[in-house]
Amino acid sequence: MLPQRITLITFGAQDLPSLRAFYTRLGWEDTPTSSDDYCVFTTAGVLLSIFPYRELLKDARLEGLVPEGTEIQKPAYRGMSLAVNVEEPEQVDAAIEKARQAGAVILKEPEEAFWGGRSAYFADPEFNVWEVAWNPSAIFDETGAMISF
């Protein structure tokens, strides 16, 4: 059986020190195991790691998809987004302002969502897409992880 949980999300970075610096500017703290070759941020419920893109290709046995020496096109939407859900609607605006100050590309300014909450989107320097959302029916556990909505 495969447990129904997500424990680690890894971004393949083309410029790991730059991407690490971006998340640090957001106010996120990396772990003591972090370096210029690998970086891990602790979040509520899931670890976010940053690993060199080419090394991730090798580790997953995908290096044939992007031949050595091929430049990766940026920005490139990867068909997914991650979300940070917050407890109050005004926290969406504050989080987007912090992302803007850290150097994010704001994709959608904070606005009322069709589903009754408030949301906005930004992309980090390597175009990993994040939503910041307030959902009035969200339930968080004691660690800040959203467990239901």
Tab-separated table of N, CA and C in Angstrom:
chain	number	residue	atom	x	y	z
A	1	MET	N	0.843	-1.196	0.000
A	1	MET	CA	0.000	0.000	0.000
A	1	MET	C	0.879	1.247	0.000
A	2	LEU	N	0.510	2.219	-0.780
A	2	LEU	CA	1.192	3.507	-0.794
A	2	LEU	C	0.453	4.434	0.163
A	3	PRO	N	1.101	4.913	1.224
A	3	PRO	CA	0.421	5.803	2.172
A	3	PRO	C	-0.116	7.054	1.468
A	4	GLN	N	-1.291	7.491	1.846
A	4	GLN	CA	-1.928	8.669	1.254
A	4	GLN	C	-1.425	9.917	1.967
A	5	ARG	N	-0.230	10.368	1.558
A	5	ARG	CA	0.357	11.570	2.157
A	5	ARG	C	1.451	12.098	1.243
A	6	ILE	N	1.734	13.371	1.397
A	6	ILE	CA	2.864	13.999	0.711
A	6	ILE	C	3.819	14.454	1.799
A	7	THR	N	5.063	14.027	1.706
A	7	THR	CA	6.031	14.347	2.749
A	7	THR	C	7.136	15.287	2.278
A	8	LEU	N	7.429	15.270	0.972
A	8	LEU	CA	8.527	16.070	0.437
A	8	LEU	C	8.191	16.502	-0.978
A	9	ILE	N	8.373	17.770	-1.261
A	9	ILE	CA	8.245	18.300	-2.619
A	9	ILE	C	9.622	18.817	-2.992
A	10	THR	N	10.113	18.426	-4.177
A	10	THR	CA	11.435	18.848	-4.626
A	10	THR	C	11.320	19.637	-5.916
A	11	PHE	N	11.908	20.835	-5.918
A	11	PHE	CA	12.045	21.627	-7.132
A	11	PHE	C	13.416	21.348	-7.717
A	12	GLY	N	13.465	21.070	-9.000
A	12	GLY	CA	14.733	21.000	-9.709
A	12	GLY	C	15.131	22.408	-10.087
A	13	ALA	N	16.231	22.897	-9.536
A	13	ALA	CA	16.643	24.292	-9.733
A	13	ALA	C	17.771	24.417	-10.742
A	14	GLN	N	17.647	25.402	-11.607
A	14	GLN	CA	18.740	25.716	-12.511
A	14	GLN	C	19.801	26.560	-11.800
A	15	ASP	N	19.375	27.387	-10.858
A	15	ASP	CA	20.290	28.213	-10.073
A	15	ASP	C	19.884	28.074	-8.613
A	16	LEU	N	20.369	27.006	-7.978
A	16	LEU	CA	19.945	26.679	-6.620
A	16	LEU	C	20.238	27.802	-5.621
A	17	PRO	N	21.445	28.402	-5.605
A	17	PRO	CA	21.673	29.474	-4.625
A	17	PRO	C	20.700	30.648	-4.782
A	18	SER	N	20.350	30.993	-6.015
A	18	SER	CA	19.413	32.091	-6.255
A	18	SER	C	18.011	31.731	-5.776
A	19	LEU	N	17.575	30.511	-6.052
A	19	LEU	CA	16.245	30.080	-5.627
A	19	LEU	C	16.183	29.962	-4.105
A	20	ARG	N	17.244	29.462	-3.506
A	20	ARG	CA	17.322	29.386	-2.044
A	20	ARG	C	17.222	30.786	-1.439
A	21	ALA	N	17.919	31.748	-2.033
A	21	ALA	CA	17.887	33.128	-1.534
A	21	ALA	C	16.479	33.716	-1.627
A	22	PHE	N	15.748	33.394	-2.705
A	22	PHE	CA	14.379	33.883	-2.853
A	22	PHE	C	13.505	33.412	-1.684
A	23	TYR	N	13.537	32.118	-1.393
A	23	TYR	CA	12.700	31.594	-0.310
A	23	TYR	C	13.146	32.125	1.049
A	24	THR	N	14.419	32.392	1.192
A	24	THR	CA	14.911	33.014	2.427
A	24	THR	C	14.363	34.438	2.546
A	25	ARG	N	14.305	35.179	1.425
A	25	ARG	CA	13.727	36.527	1.449
A	25	ARG	C	12.244	36.502	1.790
A	26	LEU	N	11.558	35.392	1.484
A	26	LEU	CA	10.153	35.263	1.894
A	26	LEU	C	10.026	35.145	3.405
A	27	GLY	N	11.148	34.853	4.070
A	27	GLY	CA	11.129	34.672	5.510
A	27	GLY	C	11.146	33.213	5.925
A	28	TRP	N	11.307	32.311	4.939
A	28	TRP	CA	11.362	30.885	5.239
A	28	TRP	C	12.756	30.519	5.710
A	29	GLU	N	12.822	29.669	6.709
A	29	GLU	CA	14.106	29.220	7.253
A	29	GLU	C	14.446	27.857	6.683
A	30	ASP	N	15.681	27.735	6.207
A	30	ASP	CA	16.107	26.423	5.726
A	30	ASP	C	16.723	25.636	6.882
A	31	THR	N	16.898	24.353	6.656
A	31	THR	CA	17.391	23.468	7.704
A	31	THR	C	18.920	23.477	7.735
A	32	PRO	N	19.517	22.978	8.809
A	32	PRO	CA	20.981	22.919	8.906
A	32	PRO	C	21.633	22.045	7.820
A	33	THR	N	20.889	21.151	7.210
A	33	THR	CA	21.450	20.300	6.153
A	33	THR	C	21.558	21.037	4.819
A	34	SER	N	21.039	22.247	4.731
A	34	SER	CA	21.049	22.994	3.478
A	34	SER	C	22.448	23.499	3.130
A	35	SER	N	22.687	23.566	1.816
A	35	SER	CA	23.960	24.085	1.293
A	35	SER	C	23.686	24.647	-0.095
A	36	ASP	N	24.737	25.037	-0.806
A	36	ASP	CA	24.571	25.511	-2.182
A	36	ASP	C	24.280	24.363	-3.146
A	37	ASP	N	24.380	23.110	-2.672
A	37	ASP	CA	24.131	21.942	-3.512
A	37	ASP	C	22.780	21.284	-3.252
A	38	TYR	N	22.151	21.599	-2.130
A	38	TYR	CA	20.868	21.017	-1.763
A	38	TYR	C	20.292	21.872	-0.647
A	39	CYS	N	19.002	22.096	-0.677
A	39	CYS	CA	18.399	22.965	0.322
A	39	CYS	C	17.046	22.397	0.726
A	40	VAL	N	16.711	22.506	2.017
A	40	VAL	CA	15.435	22.018	2.523
A	40	VAL	C	14.825	23.079	3.434
A	41	PHE	N	13.550	23.371	3.180
A	41	PHE	CA	12.776	24.270	4.027
A	41	PHE	C	11.697	23.450	4.725
A	42	THR	N	11.515	23.690	6.017
A	42	THR	CA	10.461	23.022	6.767
A	42	THR	C	9.196	23.859	6.663
A	43	THR	N	8.095	23.235	6.262
A	43	THR	CA	6.805	23.903	6.241
A	43	THR	C	5.852	23.074	7.100
A	44	ALA	N	4.635	23.536	7.256
A	44	ALA	CA	3.665	22.793	8.055
A	44	ALA	C	3.257	21.526	7.310
A	45	GLY	N	3.793	20.391	7.709
A	45	GLY	CA	3.377	19.115	7.163
A	45	GLY	C	4.202	18.554	6.036
A	46	VAL	N	4.905	19.387	5.283
A	46	VAL	CA	5.659	18.935	4.112
A	46	VAL	C	7.008	19.649	4.091
A	47	LEU	N	8.036	18.932	3.693
A	47	LEU	CA	9.337	19.568	3.481
A	47	LEU	C	9.422	20.005	2.017
A	48	LEU	N	9.992	21.174	1.786
A	48	LEU	CA	10.238	21.665	0.431
A	48	LEU	C	11.740	21.617	0.209
A	49	SER	N	12.168	20.840	-0.780
A	49	SER	CA	13.597	20.765	-1.066
A	49	SER	C	13.892	21.358	-2.434
A	50	ILE	N	15.105	21.840	-2.573
A	50	ILE	CA	15.594	22.388	-3.835
A	50	ILE	C	16.880	21.644	-4.165
A	51	PHE	N	16.918	21.079	-5.354
A	51	PHE	CA	17.999	20.198	-5.791
A	51	PHE	C	18.382	20.621	-7.208
A	52	PRO	N	19.636	20.554	-7.591
A	52	PRO	CA	19.996	20.952	-8.956
A	52	PRO	C	19.187	20.170	-9.999
A	53	TYR	N	18.684	20.882	-10.987
A	53	TYR	CA	17.812	20.317	-12.008
A	53	TYR	C	18.433	19.103	-12.687
A	54	ARG	N	19.672	19.227	-13.125
A	54	ARG	CA	20.339	18.121	-13.823
A	54	ARG	C	20.515	16.907	-12.915
A	55	GLU	N	20.793	17.131	-11.634
A	55	GLU	CA	20.942	16.028	-10.686
A	55	GLU	C	19.603	15.330	-10.448
A	56	LEU	N	18.519	16.111	-10.428
A	56	LEU	CA	17.193	15.518	-10.266
A	56	LEU	C	16.845	14.661	-11.479
A	57	LEU	N	17.176	15.132	-12.680
A	57	LEU	CA	16.962	14.327	-13.886
A	57	LEU	C	17.690	12.989	-13.778
A	58	LYS	N	18.940	13.033	-13.341
A	58	LYS	CA	19.729	11.799	-13.207
A	58	LYS	C	19.122	10.871	-12.159
A	59	ASP	N	18.762	11.434	-11.011
A	59	ASP	CA	18.240	10.625	-9.914
A	59	ASP	C	16.949	9.910	-10.310
A	60	ALA	N	16.105	10.581	-11.094
A	60	ALA	CA	14.833	9.984	-11.520
A	60	ALA	C	14.954	9.204	-12.829
A	61	ARG	N	16.178	9.089	-13.332
A	61	ARG	CA	16.440	8.396	-14.599
A	61	ARG	C	15.680	9.046	-15.766
A	62	LEU	N	15.663	10.392	-15.763
A	62	LEU	CA	14.978	11.152	-16.807
A	62	LEU	C	15.931	11.974	-17.670
A	63	GLU	N	17.241	11.765	-17.508
A	63	GLU	CA	18.184	12.634	-18.205
A	63	GLU	C	18.034	12.622	-19.720
A	64	GLY	N	17.476	11.569	-20.302
A	64	GLY	CA	17.274	11.517	-21.745
A	64	GLY	C	16.215	12.491	-22.247
A	65	LEU	N	15.354	12.971	-21.359
A	65	LEU	CA	14.320	13.924	-21.765
A	65	LEU	C	14.894	15.290	-22.117
A	66	VAL	N	15.950	15.667	-21.440
A	66	VAL	CA	16.593	16.959	-21.691
A	66	VAL	C	18.076	16.686	-21.880
A	67	PRO	N	18.521	16.531	-23.139
A	67	PRO	CA	19.922	16.197	-23.398
A	67	PRO	C	20.890	17.203	-22.781
A	68	GLU	N	22.036	16.705	-22.338
A	68	GLU	CA	23.091	17.545	-21.760
A	68	GLU	C	23.402	18.686	-22.717
A	69	GLY	N	23.557	19.874	-22.166
A	69	GLY	CA	23.871	21.042	-22.978
A	69	GLY	C	22.648	21.777	-23.491
A	70	THR	N	21.454	21.166	-23.357
A	70	THR	CA	20.224	21.818	-23.790
A	70	THR	C	19.821	22.836	-22.742
A	71	GLU	N	19.564	24.040	-23.178
A	71	GLU	CA	19.127	25.097	-22.284
A	71	GLU	C	17.655	24.880	-21.932
A	72	ILE	N	17.327	25.000	-20.664
A	72	ILE	CA	15.944	24.869	-20.210
A	72	ILE	C	15.261	26.218	-20.424
A	73	GLN	N	14.121	26.220	-21.056
A	73	GLN	CA	13.402	27.464	-21.329
A	73	GLN	C	12.733	27.977	-20.058
A	74	LYS	N	12.898	29.261	-19.797
A	74	LYS	CA	12.225	29.898	-18.674
A	74	LYS	C	11.493	31.116	-19.208
A	75	PRO	N	10.363	31.505	-18.709
A	75	PRO	CA	9.567	30.695	-17.795
A	75	PRO	C	8.844	29.572	-18.531
A	76	ALA	N	8.646	28.501	-17.839
A	76	ALA	CA	7.918	27.361	-18.398
A	76	ALA	C	6.939	26.870	-17.342
A	77	TYR	N	5.673	26.947	-17.661
A	77	TYR	CA	4.667	26.474	-16.716
A	77	TYR	C	4.676	24.951	-16.701
A	78	ARG	N	4.727	24.356	-15.518
A	78	ARG	CA	4.858	22.917	-15.357
A	78	ARG	C	3.526	22.196	-15.160
A	79	GLY	N	2.418	22.930	-15.286
A	79	GLY	CA	1.114	22.291	-15.168
A	79	GLY	C	0.698	21.962	-13.751
A	80	MET	N	1.249	22.675	-12.785
A	80	MET	CA	0.855	22.462	-11.395
A	80	MET	C	1.100	23.726	-10.602
A	81	SER	N	0.453	23.811	-9.464
A	81	SER	CA	0.739	24.894	-8.530
A	81	SER	C	0.731	24.323	-7.127
A	82	LEU	N	1.430	25.003	-6.255
A	82	LEU	CA	1.421	24.680	-4.830
A	82	LEU	C	0.628	25.789	-4.149
A	83	ALA	N	0.127	25.524	-2.966
A	83	ALA	CA	-0.676	26.536	-2.284
A	83	ALA	C	-0.248	26.700	-0.843
A	84	VAL	N	-0.309	27.938	-0.405
A	84	VAL	CA	-0.183	28.285	1.010
A	84	VAL	C	-1.546	28.825	1.400
A	85	ASN	N	-2.248	28.096	2.253
A	85	ASN	CA	-3.547	28.557	2.733
A	85	ASN	C	-3.350	29.274	4.052
A	86	VAL	N	-4.036	30.392	4.202
A	86	VAL	CA	-3.897	31.236	5.385
A	86	VAL	C	-5.218	31.289	6.143
A	87	GLU	N	-5.155	31.775	7.377
A	87	GLU	CA	-6.309	31.747	8.269
A	87	GLU	C	-7.252	32.930	8.113
A	88	GLU	N	-6.794	34.047	7.542
A	88	GLU	CA	-7.605	35.265	7.410
A	88	GLU	C	-7.460	35.836	6.007
A	89	PRO	N	-8.525	36.456	5.457
A	89	PRO	CA	-8.455	36.957	4.082
A	89	PRO	C	-7.380	38.021	3.866
A	90	GLU	N	-7.139	38.879	4.865
A	90	GLU	CA	-6.131	39.932	4.689
A	90	GLU	C	-4.702	39.368	4.649
A	91	GLN	N	-4.528	38.135	5.119
A	91	GLN	CA	-3.211	37.508	5.049
A	91	GLN	C	-2.823	37.183	3.600
A	92	VAL	N	-3.796	37.017	2.718
A	92	VAL	CA	-3.493	36.803	1.301
A	92	VAL	C	-2.760	38.027	0.760
A	93	ASP	N	-3.296	39.202	1.030
A	93	ASP	CA	-2.691	40.440	0.548
A	93	ASP	C	-1.291	40.640	1.123
A	94	ALA	N	-1.139	40.396	2.416
A	94	ALA	CA	0.165	40.563	3.062
A	94	ALA	C	1.194	39.583	2.495
A	95	ALA	N	0.764	38.345	2.258
A	95	ALA	CA	1.688	37.338	1.717
A	95	ALA	C	2.118	37.696	0.297
A	96	ILE	N	1.196	38.184	-0.516
A	96	ILE	CA	1.550	38.561	-1.889
A	96	ILE	C	2.494	39.756	-1.879
A	97	GLU	N	2.293	40.678	-0.968
A	97	GLU	CA	3.209	41.818	-0.880
A	97	GLU	C	4.609	41.352	-0.480
A	98	LYS	N	4.699	40.402	0.453
A	98	LYS	CA	5.993	39.839	0.852
A	98	LYS	C	6.648	39.134	-0.340
A	99	ALA	N	5.866	38.363	-1.101
A	99	ALA	CA	6.397	37.682	-2.287
A	99	ALA	C	6.901	38.705	-3.301
A	100	ARG	N	6.149	39.780	-3.508
A	100	ARG	CA	6.559	40.833	-4.441
A	100	ARG	C	7.906	41.427	-4.006
A	101	GLN	N	8.030	41.740	-2.721
A	101	GLN	CA	9.273	42.313	-2.194
A	101	GLN	C	10.443	41.342	-2.324
A	102	ALA	N	10.156	40.035	-2.280
A	102	ALA	CA	11.210	39.018	-2.385
A	102	ALA	C	11.650	38.794	-3.832
A	103	GLY	N	10.909	39.367	-4.796
A	103	GLY	CA	11.276	39.227	-6.193
A	103	GLY	C	10.383	38.301	-7.000
A	104	ALA	N	9.223	37.931	-6.458
A	104	ALA	CA	8.293	37.058	-7.185
A	104	ALA	C	7.655	37.803	-8.349
A	105	VAL	N	7.215	37.032	-9.330
A	105	VAL	CA	6.367	37.556	-10.394
A	105	VAL	C	4.933	37.349	-9.930
A	106	ILE	N	4.188	38.425	-9.776
A	106	ILE	CA	2.805	38.306	-9.340
A	106	ILE	C	1.961	37.980	-10.573
A	107	LEU	N	1.342	36.814	-10.545
A	107	LEU	CA	0.541	36.348	-11.673
A	107	LEU	C	-0.907	36.808	-11.567
A	108	LYS	N	-1.425	36.847	-10.345
A	108	LYS	CA	-2.798	37.307	-10.102
A	108	LYS	C	-2.814	38.026	-8.765
A	109	GLU	N	-3.202	39.275	-8.795
A	109	GLU	CA	-3.311	40.053	-7.563
A	109	GLU	C	-4.423	39.462	-6.692
A	110	PRO	N	-4.386	39.704	-5.381
A	110	PRO	CA	-5.431	39.187	-4.501
A	110	PRO	C	-6.819	39.644	-4.932
A	111	GLU	N	-7.738	38.695	-4.961
A	111	GLU	CA	-9.121	39.014	-5.300
A	111	GLU	C	-10.055	37.985	-4.681
A	112	GLU	N	-11.316	38.375	-4.620
A	112	GLU	CA	-12.330	37.458	-4.122
A	112	GLU	C	-12.449	36.313	-5.120
A	113	ALA	N	-12.497	35.082	-4.624
A	113	ALA	CA	-12.540	33.899	-5.482
A	113	ALA	C	-13.986	33.468	-5.727
A	114	PHE	N	-14.201	32.860	-6.866
A	114	PHE	CA	-15.539	32.386	-7.225
A	114	PHE	C	-16.074	31.359	-6.225
A	115	TRP	N	-15.166	30.681	-5.480
A	115	TRP	CA	-15.577	29.648	-4.528
A	115	TRP	C	-15.798	30.203	-3.118
A	116	GLY	N	-15.760	31.541	-2.972
A	116	GLY	CA	-16.110	32.153	-1.697
A	116	GLY	C	-14.953	32.590	-0.828
A	117	GLY	N	-13.742	32.374	-1.251
A	117	GLY	CA	-12.575	32.787	-0.474
A	117	GLY	C	-11.867	33.953	-1.121
A	118	ARG	N	-10.584	34.033	-0.903
A	118	ARG	CA	-9.735	35.075	-1.482
A	118	ARG	C	-8.459	34.381	-1.927
A	119	SER	N	-7.953	34.748	-3.117
A	119	SER	CA	-6.735	34.091	-3.575
A	119	SER	C	-5.925	34.990	-4.493
A	120	ALA	N	-4.675	34.599	-4.670
A	120	ALA	CA	-3.732	35.279	-5.558
A	120	ALA	C	-2.683	34.251	-5.956
A	121	TYR	N	-1.934	34.552	-7.016
A	121	TYR	CA	-0.881	33.656	-7.486
A	121	TYR	C	0.406	34.422	-7.722
A	122	PHE	N	1.540	33.731	-7.466
A	122	PHE	CA	2.847	34.276	-7.823
A	122	PHE	C	3.733	33.154	-8.325
A	123	ALA	N	4.806	33.533	-9.005
A	123	ALA	CA	5.805	32.572	-9.462
A	123	ALA	C	7.153	32.968	-8.879
A	124	ASP	N	7.920	31.965	-8.461
A	124	ASP	CA	9.273	32.226	-7.972
A	124	ASP	C	10.192	32.502	-9.175
A	125	PRO	N	11.470	32.797	-8.956
A	125	PRO	CA	12.361	33.133	-10.073
A	125	PRO	C	12.528	32.037	-11.130
A	126	GLU	N	12.202	30.791	-10.802
A	126	GLU	CA	12.296	29.724	-11.797
A	126	GLU	C	10.914	29.257	-12.257
A	127	PHE	N	9.923	30.078	-11.994
A	127	PHE	CA	8.543	29.918	-12.427
A	127	PHE	C	7.837	28.708	-11.817
A	128	ASN	N	8.159	28.391	-10.575
A	128	ASN	CA	7.337	27.476	-9.789
A	128	ASN	C	6.161	28.315	-9.300
A	129	VAL	N	4.951	27.865	-9.574
A	129	VAL	CA	3.745	28.658	-9.332
A	129	VAL	C	3.134	28.325	-7.968
A	130	TRP	N	2.806	29.390	-7.240
A	130	TRP	CA	2.210	29.278	-5.912
A	130	TRP	C	0.899	30.048	-5.863
A	131	GLU	N	-0.081	29.470	-5.190
A	131	GLU	CA	-1.305	30.184	-4.867
A	131	GLU	C	-1.247	30.515	-3.375
A	132	VAL	N	-1.715	31.697	-3.020
A	132	VAL	CA	-1.933	32.045	-1.620
A	132	VAL	C	-3.438	32.214	-1.500
A	133	ALA	N	-4.054	31.456	-0.589
A	133	ALA	CA	-5.514	31.457	-0.529
A	133	ALA	C	-6.026	31.463	0.903
A	134	TRP	N	-7.164	32.105	1.060
A	134	TRP	CA	-7.945	32.011	2.279
A	134	TRP	C	-9.240	31.317	1.900
A	135	ASN	N	-9.529	30.221	2.571
A	135	ASN	CA	-10.759	29.470	2.355
A	135	ASN	C	-11.543	29.532	3.664
A	136	PRO	N	-12.736	30.122	3.663
A	136	PRO	CA	-13.469	30.283	4.921
A	136	PRO	C	-13.820	28.970	5.612
A	137	SER	N	-13.773	27.864	4.892
A	137	SER	CA	-14.105	26.583	5.530
A	137	SER	C	-12.873	25.735	5.834
A	138	ALA	N	-11.676	26.295	5.642
A	138	ALA	CA	-10.446	25.538	5.900
A	138	ALA	C	-10.300	25.213	7.382
A	139	ILE	N	-9.792	24.016	7.637
A	139	ILE	CA	-9.511	23.576	9.007
A	139	ILE	C	-8.026	23.237	9.075
A	140	PHE	N	-7.352	23.820	10.051
A	140	PHE	CA	-5.919	23.619	10.239
A	140	PHE	C	-5.677	22.829	11.518
A	141	ASP	N	-4.607	22.024	11.526
A	141	ASP	CA	-4.243	21.342	12.765
A	141	ASP	C	-3.329	22.249	13.590
A	142	GLU	N	-2.847	21.741	14.711
A	142	GLU	CA	-2.033	22.548	15.623
A	142	GLU	C	-0.694	22.964	15.034
A	143	THR	N	-0.237	22.308	13.975
A	143	THR	CA	1.027	22.688	13.338
A	143	THR	C	0.848	23.718	12.243
A	144	GLY	N	-0.393	24.016	11.873
A	144	GLY	CA	-0.669	24.941	10.792
A	144	GLY	C	-0.934	24.260	9.462
A	145	ALA	N	-0.919	22.926	9.447
A	145	ALA	CA	-1.209	22.181	8.216
A	145	ALA	C	-2.724	22.172	8.004
A	146	MET	N	-3.153	22.408	6.761
A	146	MET	CA	-4.578	22.350	6.457
A	146	MET	C	-4.984	20.889	6.336
A	147	ILE	N	-6.008	20.503	7.083
A	147	ILE	CA	-6.415	19.104	7.098
A	147	ILE	C	-7.767	18.869	6.428
A	148	SER	N	-8.494	19.959	6.157
A	148	SER	CA	-9.789	19.818	5.508
A	148	SER	C	-10.267	21.175	5.043
A	149	PHE	N	-11.233	21.151	4.134
A	149	PHE	CA	-11.941	22.385	3.758
A	149	PHE	C	-13.303	22.047	3.209
